[in-house]
PDB file of C-alpha atoms in Angstrom:
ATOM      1  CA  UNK A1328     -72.992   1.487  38.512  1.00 55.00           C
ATOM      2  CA  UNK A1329     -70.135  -0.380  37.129  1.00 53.00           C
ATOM      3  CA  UNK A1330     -70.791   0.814  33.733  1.00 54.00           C
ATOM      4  CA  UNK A1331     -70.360   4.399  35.158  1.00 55.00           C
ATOM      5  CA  UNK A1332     -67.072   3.995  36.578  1.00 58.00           C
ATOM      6  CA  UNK A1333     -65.862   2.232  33.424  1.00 59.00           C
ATOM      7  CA  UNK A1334     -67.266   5.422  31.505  1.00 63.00           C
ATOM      8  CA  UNK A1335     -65.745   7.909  33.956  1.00 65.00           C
ATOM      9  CA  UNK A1336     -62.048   5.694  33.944  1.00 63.00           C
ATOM     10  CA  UNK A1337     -61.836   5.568  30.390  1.00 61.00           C
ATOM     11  CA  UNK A1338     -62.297   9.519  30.386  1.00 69.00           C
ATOM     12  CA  UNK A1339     -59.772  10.278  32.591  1.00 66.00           C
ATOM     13  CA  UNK A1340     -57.513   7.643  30.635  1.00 62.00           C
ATOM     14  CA  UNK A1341     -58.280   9.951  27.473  1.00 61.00           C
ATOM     15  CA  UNK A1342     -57.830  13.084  28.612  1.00 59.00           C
ATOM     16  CA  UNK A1343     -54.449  11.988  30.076  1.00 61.00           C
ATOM     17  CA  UNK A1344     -52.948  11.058  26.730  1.00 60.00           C
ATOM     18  CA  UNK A1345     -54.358  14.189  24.783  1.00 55.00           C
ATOM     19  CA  UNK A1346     -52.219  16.010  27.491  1.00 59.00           C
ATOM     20  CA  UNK A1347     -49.391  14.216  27.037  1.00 53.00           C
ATOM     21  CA  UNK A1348     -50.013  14.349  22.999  1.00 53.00           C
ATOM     22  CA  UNK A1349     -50.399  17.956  23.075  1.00 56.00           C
ATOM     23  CA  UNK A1350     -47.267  18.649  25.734  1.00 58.00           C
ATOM     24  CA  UNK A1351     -44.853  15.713  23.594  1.00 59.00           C
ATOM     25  CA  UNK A1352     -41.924  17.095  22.202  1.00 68.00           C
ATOM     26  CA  UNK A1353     -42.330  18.156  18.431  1.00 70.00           C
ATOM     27  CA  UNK A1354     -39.666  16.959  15.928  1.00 69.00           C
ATOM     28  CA  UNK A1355     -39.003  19.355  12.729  1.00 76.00           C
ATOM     29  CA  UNK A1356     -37.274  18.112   9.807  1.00 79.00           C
ATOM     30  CA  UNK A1357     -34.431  19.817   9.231  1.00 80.00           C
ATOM     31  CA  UNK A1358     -34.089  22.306   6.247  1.00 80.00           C
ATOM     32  CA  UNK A1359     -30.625  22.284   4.399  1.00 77.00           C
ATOM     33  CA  UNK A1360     -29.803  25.165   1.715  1.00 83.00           C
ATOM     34  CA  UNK A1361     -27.303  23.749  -1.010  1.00 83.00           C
ATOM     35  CA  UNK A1362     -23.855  25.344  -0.918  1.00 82.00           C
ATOM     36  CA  UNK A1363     -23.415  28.645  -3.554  1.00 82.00           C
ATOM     37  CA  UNK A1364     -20.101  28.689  -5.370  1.00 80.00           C
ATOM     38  CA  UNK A1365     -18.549  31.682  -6.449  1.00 82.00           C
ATOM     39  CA  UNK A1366     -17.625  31.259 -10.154  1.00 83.00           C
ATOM     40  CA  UNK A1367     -13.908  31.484 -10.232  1.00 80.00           C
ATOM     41  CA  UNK A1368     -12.297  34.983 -12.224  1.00 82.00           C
ATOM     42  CA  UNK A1369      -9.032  34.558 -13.892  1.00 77.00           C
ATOM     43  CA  UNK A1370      -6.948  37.546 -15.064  1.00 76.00           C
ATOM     44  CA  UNK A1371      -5.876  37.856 -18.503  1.00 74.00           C
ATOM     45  CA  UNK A1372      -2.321  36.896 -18.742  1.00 65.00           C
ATOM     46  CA  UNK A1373      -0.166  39.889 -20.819  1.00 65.00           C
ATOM     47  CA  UNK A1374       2.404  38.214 -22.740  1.00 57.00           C
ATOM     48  CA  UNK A1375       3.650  41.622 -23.640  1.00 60.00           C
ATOM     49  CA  UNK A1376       7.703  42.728 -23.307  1.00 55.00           C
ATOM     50  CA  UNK A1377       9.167  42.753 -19.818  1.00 63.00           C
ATOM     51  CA  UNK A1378      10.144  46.556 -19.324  1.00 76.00           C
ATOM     52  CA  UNK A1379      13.906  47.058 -18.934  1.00 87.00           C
ATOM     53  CA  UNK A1380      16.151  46.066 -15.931  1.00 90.00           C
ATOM     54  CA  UNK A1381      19.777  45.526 -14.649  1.00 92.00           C
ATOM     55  CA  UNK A1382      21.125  44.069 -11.954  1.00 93.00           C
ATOM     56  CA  UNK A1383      24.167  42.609 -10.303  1.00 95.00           C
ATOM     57  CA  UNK A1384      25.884  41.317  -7.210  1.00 94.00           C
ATOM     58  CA  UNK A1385      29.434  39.599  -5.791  1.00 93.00           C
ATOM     59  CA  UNK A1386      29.855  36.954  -3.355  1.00 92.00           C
ATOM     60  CA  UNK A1387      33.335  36.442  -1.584  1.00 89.00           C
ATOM     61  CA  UNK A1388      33.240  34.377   1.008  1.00 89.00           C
ATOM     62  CA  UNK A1389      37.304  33.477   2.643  1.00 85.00           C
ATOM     63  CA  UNK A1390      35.834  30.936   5.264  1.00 87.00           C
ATOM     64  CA  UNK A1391      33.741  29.096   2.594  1.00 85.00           C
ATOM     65  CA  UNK A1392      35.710  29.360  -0.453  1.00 83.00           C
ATOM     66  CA  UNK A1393      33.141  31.072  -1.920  1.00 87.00           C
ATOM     67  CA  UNK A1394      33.766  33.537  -5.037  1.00 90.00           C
ATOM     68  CA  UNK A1395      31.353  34.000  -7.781  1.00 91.00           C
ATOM     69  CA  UNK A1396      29.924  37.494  -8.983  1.00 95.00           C
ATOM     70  CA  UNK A1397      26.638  37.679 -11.563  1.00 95.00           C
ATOM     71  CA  UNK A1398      25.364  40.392 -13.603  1.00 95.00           C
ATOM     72  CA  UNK A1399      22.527  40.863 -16.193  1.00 95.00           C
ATOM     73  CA  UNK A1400      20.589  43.315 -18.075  1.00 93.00           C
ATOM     74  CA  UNK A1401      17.364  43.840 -20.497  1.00 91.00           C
ATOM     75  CA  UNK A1402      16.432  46.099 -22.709  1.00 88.00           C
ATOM     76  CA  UNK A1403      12.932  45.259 -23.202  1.00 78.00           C
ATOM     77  CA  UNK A1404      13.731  42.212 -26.706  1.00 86.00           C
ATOM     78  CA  UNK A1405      17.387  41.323 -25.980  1.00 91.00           C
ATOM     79  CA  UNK A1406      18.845  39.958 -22.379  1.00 93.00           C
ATOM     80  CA  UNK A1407      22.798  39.735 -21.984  1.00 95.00           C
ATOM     81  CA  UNK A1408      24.571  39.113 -19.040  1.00 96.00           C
ATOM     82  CA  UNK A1409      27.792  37.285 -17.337  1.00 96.00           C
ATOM     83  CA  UNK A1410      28.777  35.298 -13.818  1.00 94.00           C
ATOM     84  CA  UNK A1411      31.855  34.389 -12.782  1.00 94.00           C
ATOM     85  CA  UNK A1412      33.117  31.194 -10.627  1.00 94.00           C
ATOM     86  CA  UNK A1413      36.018  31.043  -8.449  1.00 91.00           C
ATOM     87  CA  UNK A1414      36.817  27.226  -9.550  1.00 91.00           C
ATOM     88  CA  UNK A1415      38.344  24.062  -6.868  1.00 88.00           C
ATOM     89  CA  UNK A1416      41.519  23.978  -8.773  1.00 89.00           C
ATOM     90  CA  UNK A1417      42.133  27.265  -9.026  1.00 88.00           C
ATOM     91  CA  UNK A1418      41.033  28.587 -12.267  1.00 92.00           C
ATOM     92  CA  UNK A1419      37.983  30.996 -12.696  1.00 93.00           C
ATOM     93  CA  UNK A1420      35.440  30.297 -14.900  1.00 95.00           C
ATOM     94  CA  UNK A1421      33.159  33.088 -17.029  1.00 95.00           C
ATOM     95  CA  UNK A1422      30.231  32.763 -18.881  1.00 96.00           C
ATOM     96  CA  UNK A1423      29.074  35.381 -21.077  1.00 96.00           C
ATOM     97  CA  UNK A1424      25.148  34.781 -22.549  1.00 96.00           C
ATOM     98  CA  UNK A1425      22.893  36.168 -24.589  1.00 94.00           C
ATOM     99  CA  UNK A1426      18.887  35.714 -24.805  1.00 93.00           C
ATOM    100  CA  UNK A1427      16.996  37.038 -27.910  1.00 91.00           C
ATOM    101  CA  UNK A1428      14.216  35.940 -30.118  1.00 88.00           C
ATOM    102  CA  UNK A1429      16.894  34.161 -31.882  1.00 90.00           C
ATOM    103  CA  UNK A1430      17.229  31.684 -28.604  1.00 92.00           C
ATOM    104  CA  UNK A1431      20.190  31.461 -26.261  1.00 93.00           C
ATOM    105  CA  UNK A1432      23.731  31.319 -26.743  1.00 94.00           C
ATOM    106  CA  UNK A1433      26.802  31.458 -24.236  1.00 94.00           C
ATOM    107  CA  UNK A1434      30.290  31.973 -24.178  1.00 95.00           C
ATOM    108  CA  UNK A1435      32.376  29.524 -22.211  1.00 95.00           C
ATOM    109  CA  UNK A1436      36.070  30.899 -20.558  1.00 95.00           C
ATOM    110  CA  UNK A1437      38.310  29.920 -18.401  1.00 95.00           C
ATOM    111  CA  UNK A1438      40.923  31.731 -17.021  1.00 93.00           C
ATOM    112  CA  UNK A1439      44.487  30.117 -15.521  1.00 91.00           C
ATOM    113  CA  UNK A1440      45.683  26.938 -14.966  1.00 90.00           C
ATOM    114  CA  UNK A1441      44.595  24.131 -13.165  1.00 89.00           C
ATOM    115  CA  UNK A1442      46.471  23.352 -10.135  1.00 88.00           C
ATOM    116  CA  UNK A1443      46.158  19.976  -8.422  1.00 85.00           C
ATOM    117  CA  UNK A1444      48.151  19.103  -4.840  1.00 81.00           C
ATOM    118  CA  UNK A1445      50.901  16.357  -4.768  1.00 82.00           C
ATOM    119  CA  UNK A1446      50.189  12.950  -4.188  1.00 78.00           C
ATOM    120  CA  UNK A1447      51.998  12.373  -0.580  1.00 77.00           C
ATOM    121  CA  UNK A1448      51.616   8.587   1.054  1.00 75.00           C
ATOM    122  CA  UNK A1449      50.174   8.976   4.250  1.00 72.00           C
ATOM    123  CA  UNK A1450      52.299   6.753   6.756  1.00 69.00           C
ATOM    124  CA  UNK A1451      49.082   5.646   8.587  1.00 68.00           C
ATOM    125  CA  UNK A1452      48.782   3.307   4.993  1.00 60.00           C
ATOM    126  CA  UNK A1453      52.263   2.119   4.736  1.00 61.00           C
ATOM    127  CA  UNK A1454      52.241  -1.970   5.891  1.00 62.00           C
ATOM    128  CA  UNK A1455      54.645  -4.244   6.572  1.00 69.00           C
ATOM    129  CA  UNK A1456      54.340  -7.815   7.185  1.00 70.00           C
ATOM    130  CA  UNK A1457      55.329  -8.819  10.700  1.00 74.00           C
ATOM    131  CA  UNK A1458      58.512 -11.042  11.492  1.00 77.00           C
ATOM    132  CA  UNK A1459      57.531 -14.155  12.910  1.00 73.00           C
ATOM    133  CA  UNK A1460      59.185 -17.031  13.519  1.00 78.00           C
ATOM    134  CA  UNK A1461      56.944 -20.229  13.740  1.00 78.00           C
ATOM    135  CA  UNK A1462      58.361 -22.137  17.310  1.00 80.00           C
ATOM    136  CA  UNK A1463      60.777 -24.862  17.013  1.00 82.00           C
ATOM    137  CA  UNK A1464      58.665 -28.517  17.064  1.00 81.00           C
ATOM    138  CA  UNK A1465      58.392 -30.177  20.588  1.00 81.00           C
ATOM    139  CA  UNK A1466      60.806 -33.122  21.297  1.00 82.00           C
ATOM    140  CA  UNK A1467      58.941 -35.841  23.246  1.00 78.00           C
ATOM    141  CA  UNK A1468      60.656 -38.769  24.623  1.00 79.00           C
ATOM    142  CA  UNK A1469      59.182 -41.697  25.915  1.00 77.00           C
ATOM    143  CA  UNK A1470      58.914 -41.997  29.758  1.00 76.00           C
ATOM    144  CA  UNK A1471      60.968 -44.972  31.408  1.00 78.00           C
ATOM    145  CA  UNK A1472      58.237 -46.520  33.041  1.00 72.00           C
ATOM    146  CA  UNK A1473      58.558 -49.977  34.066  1.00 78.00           C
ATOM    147  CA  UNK A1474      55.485 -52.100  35.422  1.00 75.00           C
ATOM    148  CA  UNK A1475      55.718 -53.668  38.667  1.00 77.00           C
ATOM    149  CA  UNK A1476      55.298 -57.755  38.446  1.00 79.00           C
ATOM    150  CA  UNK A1477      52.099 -58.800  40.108  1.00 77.00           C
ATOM    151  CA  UNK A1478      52.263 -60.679  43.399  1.00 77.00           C
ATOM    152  CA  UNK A1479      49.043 -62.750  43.999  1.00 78.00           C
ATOM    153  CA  UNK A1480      49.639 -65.045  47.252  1.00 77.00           C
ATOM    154  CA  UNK A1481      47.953 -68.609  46.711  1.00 77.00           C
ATOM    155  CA  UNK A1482      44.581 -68.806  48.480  1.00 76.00           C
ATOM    156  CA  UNK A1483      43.743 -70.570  51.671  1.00 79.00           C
ATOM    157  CA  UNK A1484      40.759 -72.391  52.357  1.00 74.00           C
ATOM    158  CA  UNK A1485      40.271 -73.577  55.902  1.00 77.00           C
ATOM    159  CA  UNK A1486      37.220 -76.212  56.511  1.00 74.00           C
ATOM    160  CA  UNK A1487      33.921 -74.734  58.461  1.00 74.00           C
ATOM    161  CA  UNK A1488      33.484 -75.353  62.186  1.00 78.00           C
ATOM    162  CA  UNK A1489      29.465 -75.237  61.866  1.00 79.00           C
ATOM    163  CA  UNK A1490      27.895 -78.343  62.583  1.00 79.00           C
ATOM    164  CA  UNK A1491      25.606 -79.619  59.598  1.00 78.00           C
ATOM    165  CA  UNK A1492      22.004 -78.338  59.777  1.00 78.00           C
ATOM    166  CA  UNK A1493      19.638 -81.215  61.708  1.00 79.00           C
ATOM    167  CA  UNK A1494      15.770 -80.689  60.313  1.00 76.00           C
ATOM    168  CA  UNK A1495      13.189 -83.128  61.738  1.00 79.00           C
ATOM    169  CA  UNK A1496       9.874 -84.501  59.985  1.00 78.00           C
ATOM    170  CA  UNK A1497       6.813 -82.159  61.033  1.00 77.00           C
ATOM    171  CA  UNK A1498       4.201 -83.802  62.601  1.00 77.00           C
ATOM    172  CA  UNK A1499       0.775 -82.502  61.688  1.00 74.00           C
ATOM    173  CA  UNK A1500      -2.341 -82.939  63.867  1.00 77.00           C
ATOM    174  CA  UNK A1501      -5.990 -82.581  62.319  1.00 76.00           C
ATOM    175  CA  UNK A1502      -8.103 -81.481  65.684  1.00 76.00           C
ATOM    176  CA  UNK A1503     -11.812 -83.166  65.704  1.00 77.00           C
ATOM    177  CA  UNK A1504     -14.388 -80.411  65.167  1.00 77.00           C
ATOM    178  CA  UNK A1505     -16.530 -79.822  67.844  1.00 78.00           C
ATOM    179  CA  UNK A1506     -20.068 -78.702  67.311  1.00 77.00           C
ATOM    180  CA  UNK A1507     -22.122 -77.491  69.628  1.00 78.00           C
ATOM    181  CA  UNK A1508     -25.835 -78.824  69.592  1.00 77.00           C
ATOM    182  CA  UNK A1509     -28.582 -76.360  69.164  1.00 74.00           C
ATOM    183  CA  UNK A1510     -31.253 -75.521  71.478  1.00 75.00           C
ATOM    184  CA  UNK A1511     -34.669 -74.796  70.707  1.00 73.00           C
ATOM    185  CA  UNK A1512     -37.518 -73.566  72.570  1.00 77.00           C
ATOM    186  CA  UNK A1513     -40.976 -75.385  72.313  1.00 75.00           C
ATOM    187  CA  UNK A1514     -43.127 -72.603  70.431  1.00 74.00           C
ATOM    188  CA  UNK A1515     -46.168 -71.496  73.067  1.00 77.00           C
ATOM    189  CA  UNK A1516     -49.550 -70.928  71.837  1.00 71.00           C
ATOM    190  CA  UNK A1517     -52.182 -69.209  73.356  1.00 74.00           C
ATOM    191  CA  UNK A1518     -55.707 -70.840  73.429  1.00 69.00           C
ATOM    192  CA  UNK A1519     -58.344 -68.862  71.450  1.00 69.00           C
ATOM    193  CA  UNK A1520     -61.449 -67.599  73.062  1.00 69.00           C
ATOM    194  CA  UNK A1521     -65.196 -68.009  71.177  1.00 68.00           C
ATOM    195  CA  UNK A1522     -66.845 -64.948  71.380  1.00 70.00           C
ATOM    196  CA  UNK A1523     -70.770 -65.593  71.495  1.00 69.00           C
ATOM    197  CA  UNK A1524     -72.476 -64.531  68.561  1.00 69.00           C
ATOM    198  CA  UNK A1525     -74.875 -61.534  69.021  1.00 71.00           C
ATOM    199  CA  UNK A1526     -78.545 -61.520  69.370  1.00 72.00           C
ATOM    200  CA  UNK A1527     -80.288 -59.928  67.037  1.00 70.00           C
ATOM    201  CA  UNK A1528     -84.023 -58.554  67.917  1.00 72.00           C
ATOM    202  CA  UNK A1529     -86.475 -59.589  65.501  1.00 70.00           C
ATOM    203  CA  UNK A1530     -88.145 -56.571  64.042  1.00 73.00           C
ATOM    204  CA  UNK A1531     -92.102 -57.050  63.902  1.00 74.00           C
ATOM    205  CA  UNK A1532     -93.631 -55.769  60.615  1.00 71.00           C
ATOM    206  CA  UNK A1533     -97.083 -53.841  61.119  1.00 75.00           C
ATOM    207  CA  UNK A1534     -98.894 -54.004  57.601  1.00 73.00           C
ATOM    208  CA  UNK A1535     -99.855 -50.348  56.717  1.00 75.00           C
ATOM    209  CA  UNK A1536    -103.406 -49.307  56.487  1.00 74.00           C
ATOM    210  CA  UNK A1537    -105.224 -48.006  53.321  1.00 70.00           C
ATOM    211  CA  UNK A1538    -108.379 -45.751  53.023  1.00 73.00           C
ATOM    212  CA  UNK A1539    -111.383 -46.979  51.660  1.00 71.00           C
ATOM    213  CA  UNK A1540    -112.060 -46.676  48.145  1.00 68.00           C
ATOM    214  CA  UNK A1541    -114.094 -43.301  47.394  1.00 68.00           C
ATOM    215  CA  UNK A1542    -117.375 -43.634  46.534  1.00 67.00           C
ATOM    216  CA  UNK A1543    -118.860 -41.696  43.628  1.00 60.00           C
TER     217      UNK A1543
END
């Protein structure tokens, strides 16, 4: 009996964890593809002769001082051109350039003359020492001060009324000790009692009886 329900336990036991084998939650590895990279395409670069071009343009600005104009122009191998700068001191300075396969070269101009302001002292940084007069030294004089002479009065001694302290001899007295005399009781003692020994039965012995010896 016990045999069976350890069989029949241990087959429910089983069958539980195949179920819960079969219903666990399944894990897949996870499958990464590897990055594709486009392979990059550069375009050819054309060194070949810019085509022609021209251009220009004037700044004039009252508010800012600004004044400057800059032209240029190509003909497809040779590059020429000019700007002009409205300078701080008044002149204007041009620069005519040329680019070729030859290099660069410029022409340097100024036009007018330079023109700087006056030199005026501000009165804000004009300083002059002040006027002072150090104070006259202090006269001191010394103070009339004249120290009063001491008075001390002669001191008086007067004799004491009190009578001279009387002390008298102390008489000590040693007091006979007393002691009281102890009583004690006469111990009591109780007078034993014999008990009478017990009687004791004596116990009669019957001598057992054998059978006769068989007789074969």
């Amino acid at each position: 009996m016990k045999f069976f329900l350890l069989a029949t336990l241990f087959t429910i036991a089983a069958a539980d964890s195949y179920r819960a084998a079969e219903h666990a939650t399944k894990y897949v590895a996870p499958s990464y593809e590897p990055p594709k990279y486009e392979t990059a395409t550069y375009a050819e670069v054309n060194y070949e002769t810019a085509e022609p071009y021209e251009f220009g343009y004037v700044v004039k600005d009252t508010e800012s001082y600004a004044d400057f104009d800059h032209s240029e122009k190509r003909d497809g191998k040779v590059t020429t051109g000019t700007y002009r700068v409205q300078l701080p001191d008044g002149r204007v300075q041009i620069v005519t350039y040329k680019a070729d396969s030859y290099g660069y070269t410029a022409d340097v101009k100024f036009v007018g003359e330079a023109k700087y302001p006056e030199y005026v002292q501000s009165k804000y940084n004009s300083y002059s020492a002040p006027a002072y007069k150090a104070p006259a030294a202090p006269v001191y004089s010394a103070p009339a001060y004249k120290a009063p002479a001491p008075v001390k009065p002669a001191p008086q001694y007067k004799a004491s009324t009190t009578p001279a302290p009387v002390y008298s001899k102390p008489v000590y007295k040693t007091p006979a000790p007393v002691y009281p005399t102890p009583a004690y009781e006469a111990p009591k003692y109780k007078a034993t009692t014999t008990t009478a020994a017990p009687a004791y039965d004596v116990p009669t012995y019957i001598a057992p009886t054998y059978p006769s010896a068989p007789v074969y």
